[in-house]
Coordinates of C-alpha atoms in Angstrom, one line a residue:
M1 CA 12.3 54.2 2.2
E2 CA 12.4 51.5 4.3
L3 CA 14.9 52.8 6.1
A4 CA 11.5 55.5 7.3
W5 CA 9.8 52.8 7.7
F6 CA 11.9 51.6 9.9
L7 CA 12.7 54.7 11.7
A8 CA 8.5 55.2 11.8
F9 CA 8.1 51.9 13.0
C10 CA 10.4 52.2 15.9
L11 CA 8.9 55.3 16.5
L12 CA 5.2 54.3 17.3
A13 CA 6.5 50.9 18.6
T14 CA 8.0 53.4 21.1
S15 CA 5.1 55.0 21.7
L16 CA 3.2 53.1 21.9
A17 CA 5.1 51.1 25.2
E18 CA 5.5 55.4 26.5
L19 CA 1.1 55.1 26.9
Q20 CA 1.2 51.6 28.1
E21 CA 3.6 51.7 30.8
S22 CA 2.1 54.5 31.3
K23 CA -1.5 53.2 31.8
S24 CA 0.0 50.4 34.0
S25 CA 1.3 53.0 36.4
I26 CA -1.7 54.9 37.1
Q27 CA -4.6 54.0 38.9
L28 CA -7.6 55.9 37.3
N29 CA -9.5 58.2 39.4
L30 CA -12.5 58.5 37.5
Y31 CA -13.5 61.8 39.3
H32 CA -14.3 64.4 36.4
V33 CA -18.5 65.1 35.5
H34 CA -18.8 64.0 32.1
G35 CA -21.1 61.5 30.1
P36 CA -23.9 62.0 27.5
G37 CA -26.9 62.1 28.1
S38 CA -30.0 64.9 26.4
S39 CA -34.2 64.2 25.0
L40 CA -33.5 63.1 21.7
S41 CA -34.8 63.4 18.1
P42 CA -35.8 61.4 16.1
N43 CA -32.6 60.6 14.2
S44 CA -30.6 59.8 17.2
S45 CA -29.0 56.7 17.7
I46 CA -29.0 56.4 21.8
S47 CA -32.3 55.7 23.1
L48 CA -33.4 57.5 26.1
S49 CA -33.1 54.4 28.8
D50 CA -28.8 54.7 27.5
L51 CA -28.9 58.7 28.3
L52 CA -30.3 58.8 31.5
S53 CA -28.6 55.5 33.0
R54 CA -25.3 57.5 32.0
D55 CA -26.1 60.5 33.3
Q56 CA -27.1 58.8 37.1
Q57 CA -23.6 57.4 36.7
R58 CA -22.3 61.2 36.3
V59 CA -25.3 62.2 39.3
K60 CA -23.9 59.6 41.4
F61 CA -20.3 60.8 41.1
L62 CA -21.0 64.4 41.1
R63 CA -22.6 63.6 44.4
T64 CA -19.9 60.9 45.5
R65 CA -17.6 64.1 45.4
L66 CA -18.9 66.9 46.9
L67 CA -20.2 65.2 50.2
N68 CA -17.8 63.1 51.0
R69 CA -14.9 66.2 50.3
G70 CA -16.8 68.1 53.7
V71 CA -19.1 70.6 51.3
Q72 CA -18.3 73.6 52.7
I73 CA -20.4 77.0 50.8
G74 CA -19.3 80.1 50.8
S75 CA -19.6 83.2 48.5
T76 CA -16.5 84.9 46.9
P77 CA -16.4 88.8 46.9
H78 CA -17.0 90.2 43.9
N79 CA -14.2 91.9 41.5
K80 CA -14.8 95.7 42.1
S81 CA -13.2 96.4 39.1
G82 CA -14.3 95.6 36.6
N83 CA -12.6 93.8 34.1
L84 CA -14.1 91.0 32.6
L85 CA -15.8 92.8 31.0
E86 CA -13.5 93.4 28.4
P87 CA -14.4 95.1 24.3
N88 CA -14.2 92.1 22.5
S89 CA -14.9 88.9 22.4
A90 CA -14.9 86.3 20.2
S91 CA -18.4 83.4 19.2
V92 CA -19.5 80.6 18.2
P93 CA -21.5 77.8 17.0
L94 CA -23.1 76.1 19.6
S95 CA -25.2 72.6 18.4
P96 CA -26.8 69.6 20.1
G97 CA -24.9 66.8 19.9
L98 CA -27.0 63.7 18.9
S99 CA -26.2 64.5 15.4
I100 CA -23.0 63.1 16.4
G101 CA -23.5 60.4 18.5
S102 CA -23.7 62.1 21.9
G103 CA -26.2 63.9 24.3
N104 CA -24.7 66.7 25.4
Y105 CA -23.2 70.0 23.1
Y106 CA -20.7 71.0 20.5
V107 CA -19.0 73.2 19.6
K108 CA -16.0 73.5 16.4
L109 CA -12.4 74.6 16.8
G110 CA -9.7 75.1 14.6
L111 CA -6.2 73.5 16.4
G112 CA -2.7 74.3 14.7
S113 CA -0.6 75.6 11.6
P114 CA -2.6 75.4 9.2
P115 CA -5.9 75.2 10.8
K116 CA -8.5 72.2 10.7
Y117 CA -11.1 72.0 12.8
Y118 CA -12.5 69.4 15.0
A119 CA -16.2 68.8 16.8
M120 CA -15.8 69.4 20.8
I121 CA -17.6 68.5 23.7
F122 CA -18.3 71.9 25.8
D123 CA -18.4 70.6 28.9
T124 CA -18.4 73.3 31.9
G125 CA -17.7 71.0 34.6
S126 CA -13.8 69.4 32.6
S127 CA -11.4 71.3 32.8
L128 CA -8.8 70.1 30.8
S129 CA -9.5 70.2 26.6
W130 CA -8.1 67.0 24.4
L131 CA -9.0 65.4 21.3
Q132 CA -7.9 62.8 20.1
C133 CA -4.6 61.9 17.6
Q134 CA -2.6 60.4 15.9
P135 CA -1.0 58.1 14.9
C136 CA -3.9 57.1 18.3
V137 CA -0.9 53.9 19.3
V138 CA -3.6 52.6 21.4
Y139 CA -7.4 53.5 20.9
C140 CA -8.9 56.1 19.0
H141 CA -13.2 55.0 18.4
S142 CA -15.3 56.7 15.7
Q143 CA -15.0 60.2 15.4
V144 CA -17.0 63.1 12.0
D145 CA -13.2 65.2 11.8
P146 CA -10.2 63.1 10.6
V147 CA -8.2 62.9 13.2
F148 CA -5.4 65.1 14.0
E149 CA -2.5 65.2 13.1
P150 CA 0.1 66.4 14.9
S151 CA 3.3 66.3 12.1
A152 CA 1.0 67.8 9.4
S153 CA 0.6 71.2 12.4
K154 CA 4.2 73.2 12.1
T155 CA 3.7 74.2 15.6
Y156 CA 2.4 71.4 17.1
K157 CA 5.1 71.1 20.2
R158 CA 4.2 68.1 22.8
L159 CA 5.2 69.7 26.5
S160 CA 7.7 68.4 29.0
C161 CA 7.3 66.7 32.7
R162 CA 9.2 69.6 33.7
T163 CA 6.7 71.9 32.5
P164 CA 4.4 73.7 34.8
E165 CA 1.6 72.8 32.8
C166 CA 2.4 69.5 32.8
S167 CA 2.7 70.5 37.6
S168 CA -0.7 71.8 37.0
L169 CA -1.9 68.7 35.7
K170 CA -2.9 66.9 38.4
A171 CA -5.5 70.6 40.3
A172 CA -7.5 70.2 36.5
T173 CA -7.9 65.9 36.7
L174 CA -7.4 64.5 40.1
N175 CA -4.3 62.6 38.4
D176 CA -1.6 63.1 39.0
P177 CA 0.9 63.8 35.8
I178 CA 3.5 60.9 34.3
C179 CA 7.2 61.5 33.4
A180 CA 7.6 59.1 30.2
A181 CA 10.9 57.0 29.9
S182 CA 11.3 60.5 26.3
G183 CA 10.8 63.6 28.4
A184 CA 7.1 64.4 27.4
C185 CA 4.2 64.6 30.2
V186 CA 2.0 61.6 30.1
Y187 CA -2.7 63.3 31.5
T188 CA -4.9 60.9 31.8
A189 CA -8.5 62.7 31.6
S190 CA -11.4 60.6 33.2
Y191 CA -14.6 60.1 33.9
G192 CA -17.3 60.0 36.7
D193 CA -19.0 57.4 33.2
A194 CA -15.9 55.3 33.1
S195 CA -14.9 57.1 29.9
Y196 CA -11.6 58.8 29.1
S197 CA -8.6 60.0 27.1
M198 CA -4.6 59.3 28.0
G199 CA -2.0 60.7 26.1
Y200 CA 1.1 63.6 25.5
L201 CA 0.5 67.2 27.3
S202 CA 0.8 69.7 24.0
Q203 CA 0.7 73.3 22.4
D204 CA -0.8 74.0 19.3
L205 CA -2.1 77.0 17.8
L206 CA -6.4 77.6 18.9
T207 CA -8.5 79.4 16.4
L208 CA -11.5 80.1 17.0
T209 CA -12.8 82.3 14.2
P210 CA -10.7 82.4 11.6
S211 CA -9.5 86.6 12.9
Q212 CA -9.1 85.2 16.6
S213 CA -6.8 82.7 18.2
L214 CA -4.6 81.6 20.6
P215 CA -1.2 80.8 20.3
Y216 CA -0.2 78.7 22.3
F217 CA -3.3 76.5 23.9
T218 CA -2.1 73.5 26.2
Y219 CA -4.6 70.7 25.1
G220 CA -4.4 66.6 26.0
C221 CA -3.7 65.2 22.2
G222 CA -5.3 62.2 22.8
E223 CA -3.4 58.0 21.9
D224 CA -5.7 56.2 24.5
N225 CA -9.4 57.2 24.2
E226 CA -11.9 54.9 25.9
G227 CA -15.4 55.3 27.0
L228 CA -18.0 57.2 25.5
F229 CA -17.9 60.6 23.3
G230 CA -20.3 59.5 20.6
R231 CA -17.9 60.5 18.1
A232 CA -16.2 63.5 18.6
A233 CA -13.2 64.7 18.3
G234 CA -12.4 65.2 22.3
I235 CA -13.4 67.7 24.7
V236 CA -13.3 71.3 25.5
G237 CA -13.1 72.2 28.8
L238 CA -14.7 75.7 30.4
A239 CA -14.1 74.6 34.2
R240 CA -12.9 77.4 36.9
D241 CA -8.8 75.7 36.5
K242 CA -6.1 77.3 35.2
L243 CA -5.6 74.6 32.5
S244 CA -8.9 74.8 31.0
M245 CA -9.7 76.5 28.1
L246 CA -11.2 80.1 29.4
A247 CA -8.3 80.7 31.8
Q248 CA -5.9 79.9 29.0
L249 CA -8.2 82.4 27.1
S250 CA -9.4 85.0 29.9
T251 CA -6.1 87.3 29.5
K252 CA -7.5 88.1 25.8
F253 CA -11.1 88.7 26.3
G254 CA -10.9 88.9 30.0
Y255 CA -12.4 85.9 32.6
A256 CA -16.3 85.7 31.4
F257 CA -18.6 83.4 29.3
S258 CA -21.8 82.8 28.0
Y259 CA -23.2 80.2 25.3
C260 CA -27.4 79.9 24.7
L261 CA -28.2 76.0 24.3
P262 CA -30.6 75.2 21.5
T263 CA -33.7 72.8 22.2
A264 CA -32.1 69.5 21.6
T265 CA -34.0 68.1 19.5
S266 CA -33.6 70.5 17.2
G267 CA -31.5 68.3 15.2
S268 CA -29.5 71.0 12.6
P269 CA -26.1 71.7 13.8
G270 CA -25.8 74.9 15.2
G271 CA -28.3 77.6 16.6
G272 CA -27.3 77.8 19.8
F273 CA -24.0 80.0 21.1
L274 CA -20.7 79.5 23.2
S275 CA -18.9 83.9 23.8
I276 CA -15.8 83.6 25.7
G277 CA -15.2 87.8 26.7
S278 CA -17.6 90.4 26.9
I279 CA -20.9 90.3 29.4
P280 CA -23.3 92.8 28.1
P281 CA -24.9 93.0 31.7
S282 CA -28.6 95.1 31.0
S283 CA -29.4 91.6 29.6
Y284 CA -29.2 89.7 32.7
K285 CA -30.3 89.6 36.3
F286 CA -28.1 87.5 38.1
T287 CA -26.4 85.5 40.7
P288 CA -23.7 84.8 42.7
M289 CA -21.0 82.8 41.8
I290 CA -20.7 80.5 45.1
R291 CA -16.6 79.7 45.2
N292 CA -16.4 75.7 47.2
P293 CA -12.6 75.1 48.4
Q294 CA -13.3 71.6 48.3
N295 CA -13.9 71.3 44.7
P296 CA -13.0 75.4 43.1
S297 CA -13.8 74.0 39.4
L298 CA -17.3 73.6 39.7
Y299 CA -19.8 76.3 39.5
F300 CA -22.5 76.0 42.7
L301 CA -25.0 78.7 42.8
R302 CA -27.4 78.8 45.4
I303 CA -31.3 78.4 44.7
A304 CA -33.5 80.3 47.1
A305 CA -37.1 79.0 46.2
I306 CA -39.3 77.4 43.7
T307 CA -42.6 77.5 41.9
V308 CA -45.3 75.1 40.6
G309 CA -47.8 77.5 39.0
G310 CA -47.0 80.5 40.4
R311 CA -47.7 78.8 43.9
P312 CA -43.7 78.2 46.0
L313 CA -43.4 75.1 47.1
G314 CA -43.9 74.0 50.9
V315 CA -40.0 74.6 52.8
A316 CA -38.3 76.0 54.4
A317 CA -35.6 78.9 53.5
G318 CA -33.1 76.4 55.1
G319 CA -34.3 73.6 53.2
Y320 CA -33.1 74.9 50.2
Q321 CA -28.9 75.2 51.9
V322 CA -27.7 72.4 49.7
P323 CA -25.1 72.7 47.2
T324 CA -25.9 72.9 43.8
I325 CA -24.2 72.6 40.6
I326 CA -24.8 74.3 37.7
D327 CA -23.3 71.9 34.6
S328 CA -24.0 71.8 31.0
G329 CA -23.0 67.5 31.2
T330 CA -26.0 66.5 33.1
V331 CA -29.4 66.5 31.5
I332 CA -32.6 66.1 33.8
T333 CA -32.8 68.4 37.2
R334 CA -31.8 66.6 39.9
L335 CA -33.6 68.2 43.4
P336 CA -33.0 66.0 47.1
V337 CA -35.6 64.0 48.2
S338 CA -36.5 66.9 50.8
I339 CA -37.3 69.2 47.2
Y340 CA -37.8 67.0 44.8
A341 CA -41.1 65.9 46.9
P342 CA -43.2 68.6 47.2
L343 CA -41.9 69.9 43.3
K344 CA -43.6 66.5 42.4
D345 CA -47.2 66.9 44.1
A346 CA -47.8 69.8 43.0
F347 CA -47.4 69.3 39.6
V348 CA -49.4 66.3 39.6
K349 CA -52.2 67.5 41.0
I350 CA -51.8 70.6 39.5
M351 CA -51.7 68.2 36.1
G352 CA -54.5 65.7 37.8
S353 CA -56.6 68.8 38.0
K354 CA -56.4 69.7 34.0
G355 CA -57.4 65.7 33.4
Y356 CA -54.2 64.6 32.5
E357 CA -54.0 61.0 33.6
Q358 CA -50.5 59.4 34.7
A359 CA -47.9 57.3 33.4
P360 CA -45.9 55.1 35.0
A361 CA -42.8 55.8 35.8
Y362 CA -39.5 55.6 32.9
S363 CA -36.0 54.9 34.4
I364 CA -35.0 57.5 36.8
L365 CA -38.8 59.4 35.8
D366 CA -40.8 58.7 38.6
T367 CA -43.7 61.1 37.2
C368 CA -44.8 60.3 34.1
F369 CA -48.1 61.7 32.2
K370 CA -49.8 59.9 28.9
G371 CA -49.7 62.0 25.7
S372 CA -47.2 63.2 23.4
L373 CA -45.3 66.9 24.9
K374 CA -47.2 68.5 22.5
S375 CA -50.6 67.5 23.5
L376 CA -49.5 68.7 27.2
A377 CA -50.1 72.2 26.7
A378 CA -51.4 73.2 29.5
T379 CA -48.2 72.4 31.6
P380 CA -48.1 74.7 34.3
E381 CA -44.7 77.1 34.3
I382 CA -42.5 76.1 37.2
Q383 CA -39.9 78.5 38.6
M384 CA -36.8 78.2 40.4
I385 CA -35.3 81.6 42.2
F386 CA -31.5 82.3 42.4
Q387 CA -30.2 84.4 45.4
G388 CA -30.5 87.3 44.5
G389 CA -33.3 87.4 42.1
A390 CA -31.7 85.4 38.9
G391 CA -33.7 82.6 37.9
L392 CA -35.5 80.3 35.0
S393 CA -38.7 80.4 33.9
L394 CA -40.1 77.0 33.1
G395 CA -42.1 76.5 30.2
A396 CA -43.5 72.7 28.9
Q397 CA -40.1 72.2 27.1
N398 CA -38.2 72.7 29.6
I399 CA -40.2 70.5 31.8
L400 CA -41.2 67.7 30.2
I401 CA -39.5 65.0 28.1
E402 CA -40.7 62.4 25.8
A403 CA -39.7 59.4 27.5
D404 CA -41.7 56.6 25.4
K405 CA -44.7 57.2 22.6
G406 CA -47.7 58.0 23.7
V407 CA -45.7 59.3 27.5
T408 CA -44.0 62.6 28.5
C409 CA -42.2 62.3 31.9
L410 CA -41.5 65.7 34.0
A411 CA -37.8 66.4 33.8
F412 CA -36.9 66.7 37.1
A413 CA -35.3 63.1 39.3
R414 CA -34.9 62.9 42.5
T415 CA -31.9 62.6 44.3
N416 CA -30.2 63.1 48.7
Q417 CA -28.3 65.9 49.5
I418 CA -27.6 67.6 46.2
A419 CA -28.9 69.2 43.3
I420 CA -27.3 70.0 39.7
I421 CA -29.2 72.7 37.7
G422 CA -28.7 70.3 34.4
N423 CA -29.2 71.0 30.1
H424 CA -32.5 69.8 29.4
Q425 CA -33.7 73.2 32.1
Q426 CA -31.0 75.3 31.2
Q427 CA -32.0 75.5 26.8
T428 CA -33.0 78.4 25.2
Y429 CA -32.2 80.4 27.9
N430 CA -28.5 83.0 27.9
I431 CA -26.8 82.0 30.8
A432 CA -23.9 84.2 31.7
Y433 CA -20.5 83.4 33.8
D434 CA -18.9 86.0 35.0
V435 CA -16.1 84.8 36.6
S436 CA -13.6 87.4 38.0
S437 CA -16.9 88.8 39.1
S438 CA -18.7 85.5 41.0
R439 CA -21.7 85.9 39.2
I440 CA -24.0 84.2 36.9
G441 CA -27.0 85.4 34.4
F442 CA -29.2 84.3 33.5
A443 CA -31.7 86.1 30.4
P444 CA -34.7 84.6 28.8
G445 CA -35.3 85.0 24.9
G446 CA -33.9 82.1 23.0
C447 CA -30.1 81.8 21.4
H448 CA -30.7 85.2 19.6

């Protein structure tokens, strides 16, 4: 018994030394686009001001990433083969994250043999999936599920530095992999709000549903996880990269996924869905998915016009030609000042004509009114129309956010030279990412 304890202690000390050495030898590239944020429910332990601050950090980094890399936007030709629309798909419930201390959305995924299920933040801006792992030699934050124990899984495998998956880490994370003394591949996933996860690149059985699974799923087994992840076990990445969960599942289900984000304040688990695989094309109106060679993992599209109360903004067609992404992890939609200013003016004018009194700004939200969301029932519809005619027709729930008691604000904010379609505007829409055919679809009607 003493010998077993001594060997376990030595193993733990070796792992700790490897990770600490790896940590000291890498300068974290805090590039990525993750950070909690969302509208709040009465049961939330997160303040709206904190969420907006984190959301702003994410957007600032996105802006730096897009503009400093010489962004050039061009469409990817459509794949005429139709290989994407495979007959089978896998669908899992998608839930608001406020109940687990996150402003993002999460899914429950199974890992290991036998599978155990974990709440994982769903992120279209991340490529590498990871979750916290025992023995947590440096740090694991508190999570709602027991921390994953690799030794309890019969199919767990730690990958070496010589594997192609390890060589792919730089493209997936923008951080170089590190080869530990044992030969194991050490990853670092870092994010725009200074959060990060570090640990061993691994493979195991991924279970989506009791009848649908993927052997040899590559992910990060994190033993140093610092930052703003709420009480989630980790992150599941759905960006356009060969290490993302989407790409790994594509050979089985096709290179496509769709989701519906339930209203963030619904509180109860579920209500939405994440589906990997087939998309019923008759349900959606599509816009081209724009390919960006400098930022190939993100999902770009193009705004063609915006209307308020049925009237177009006074913006020339060329004024909408800015780098625009759709992102599940940004909360508040951002628009360049040249578009945001006329949007604000048109919205304030209509609200004023209906007798609504303006209120002081709240954090980054500078267009606020006195009254609750429910009391502002006559809010004009905002339409965001994308290239090809697809779009979002937004009512009060998607346009406004209650910032404080008796104060409700427009859930749009200004930025410079880029646009981001945030998750508050996406809520209750079915959104499809037909990656093989380079198109994004939108369908109203709630999370059915």
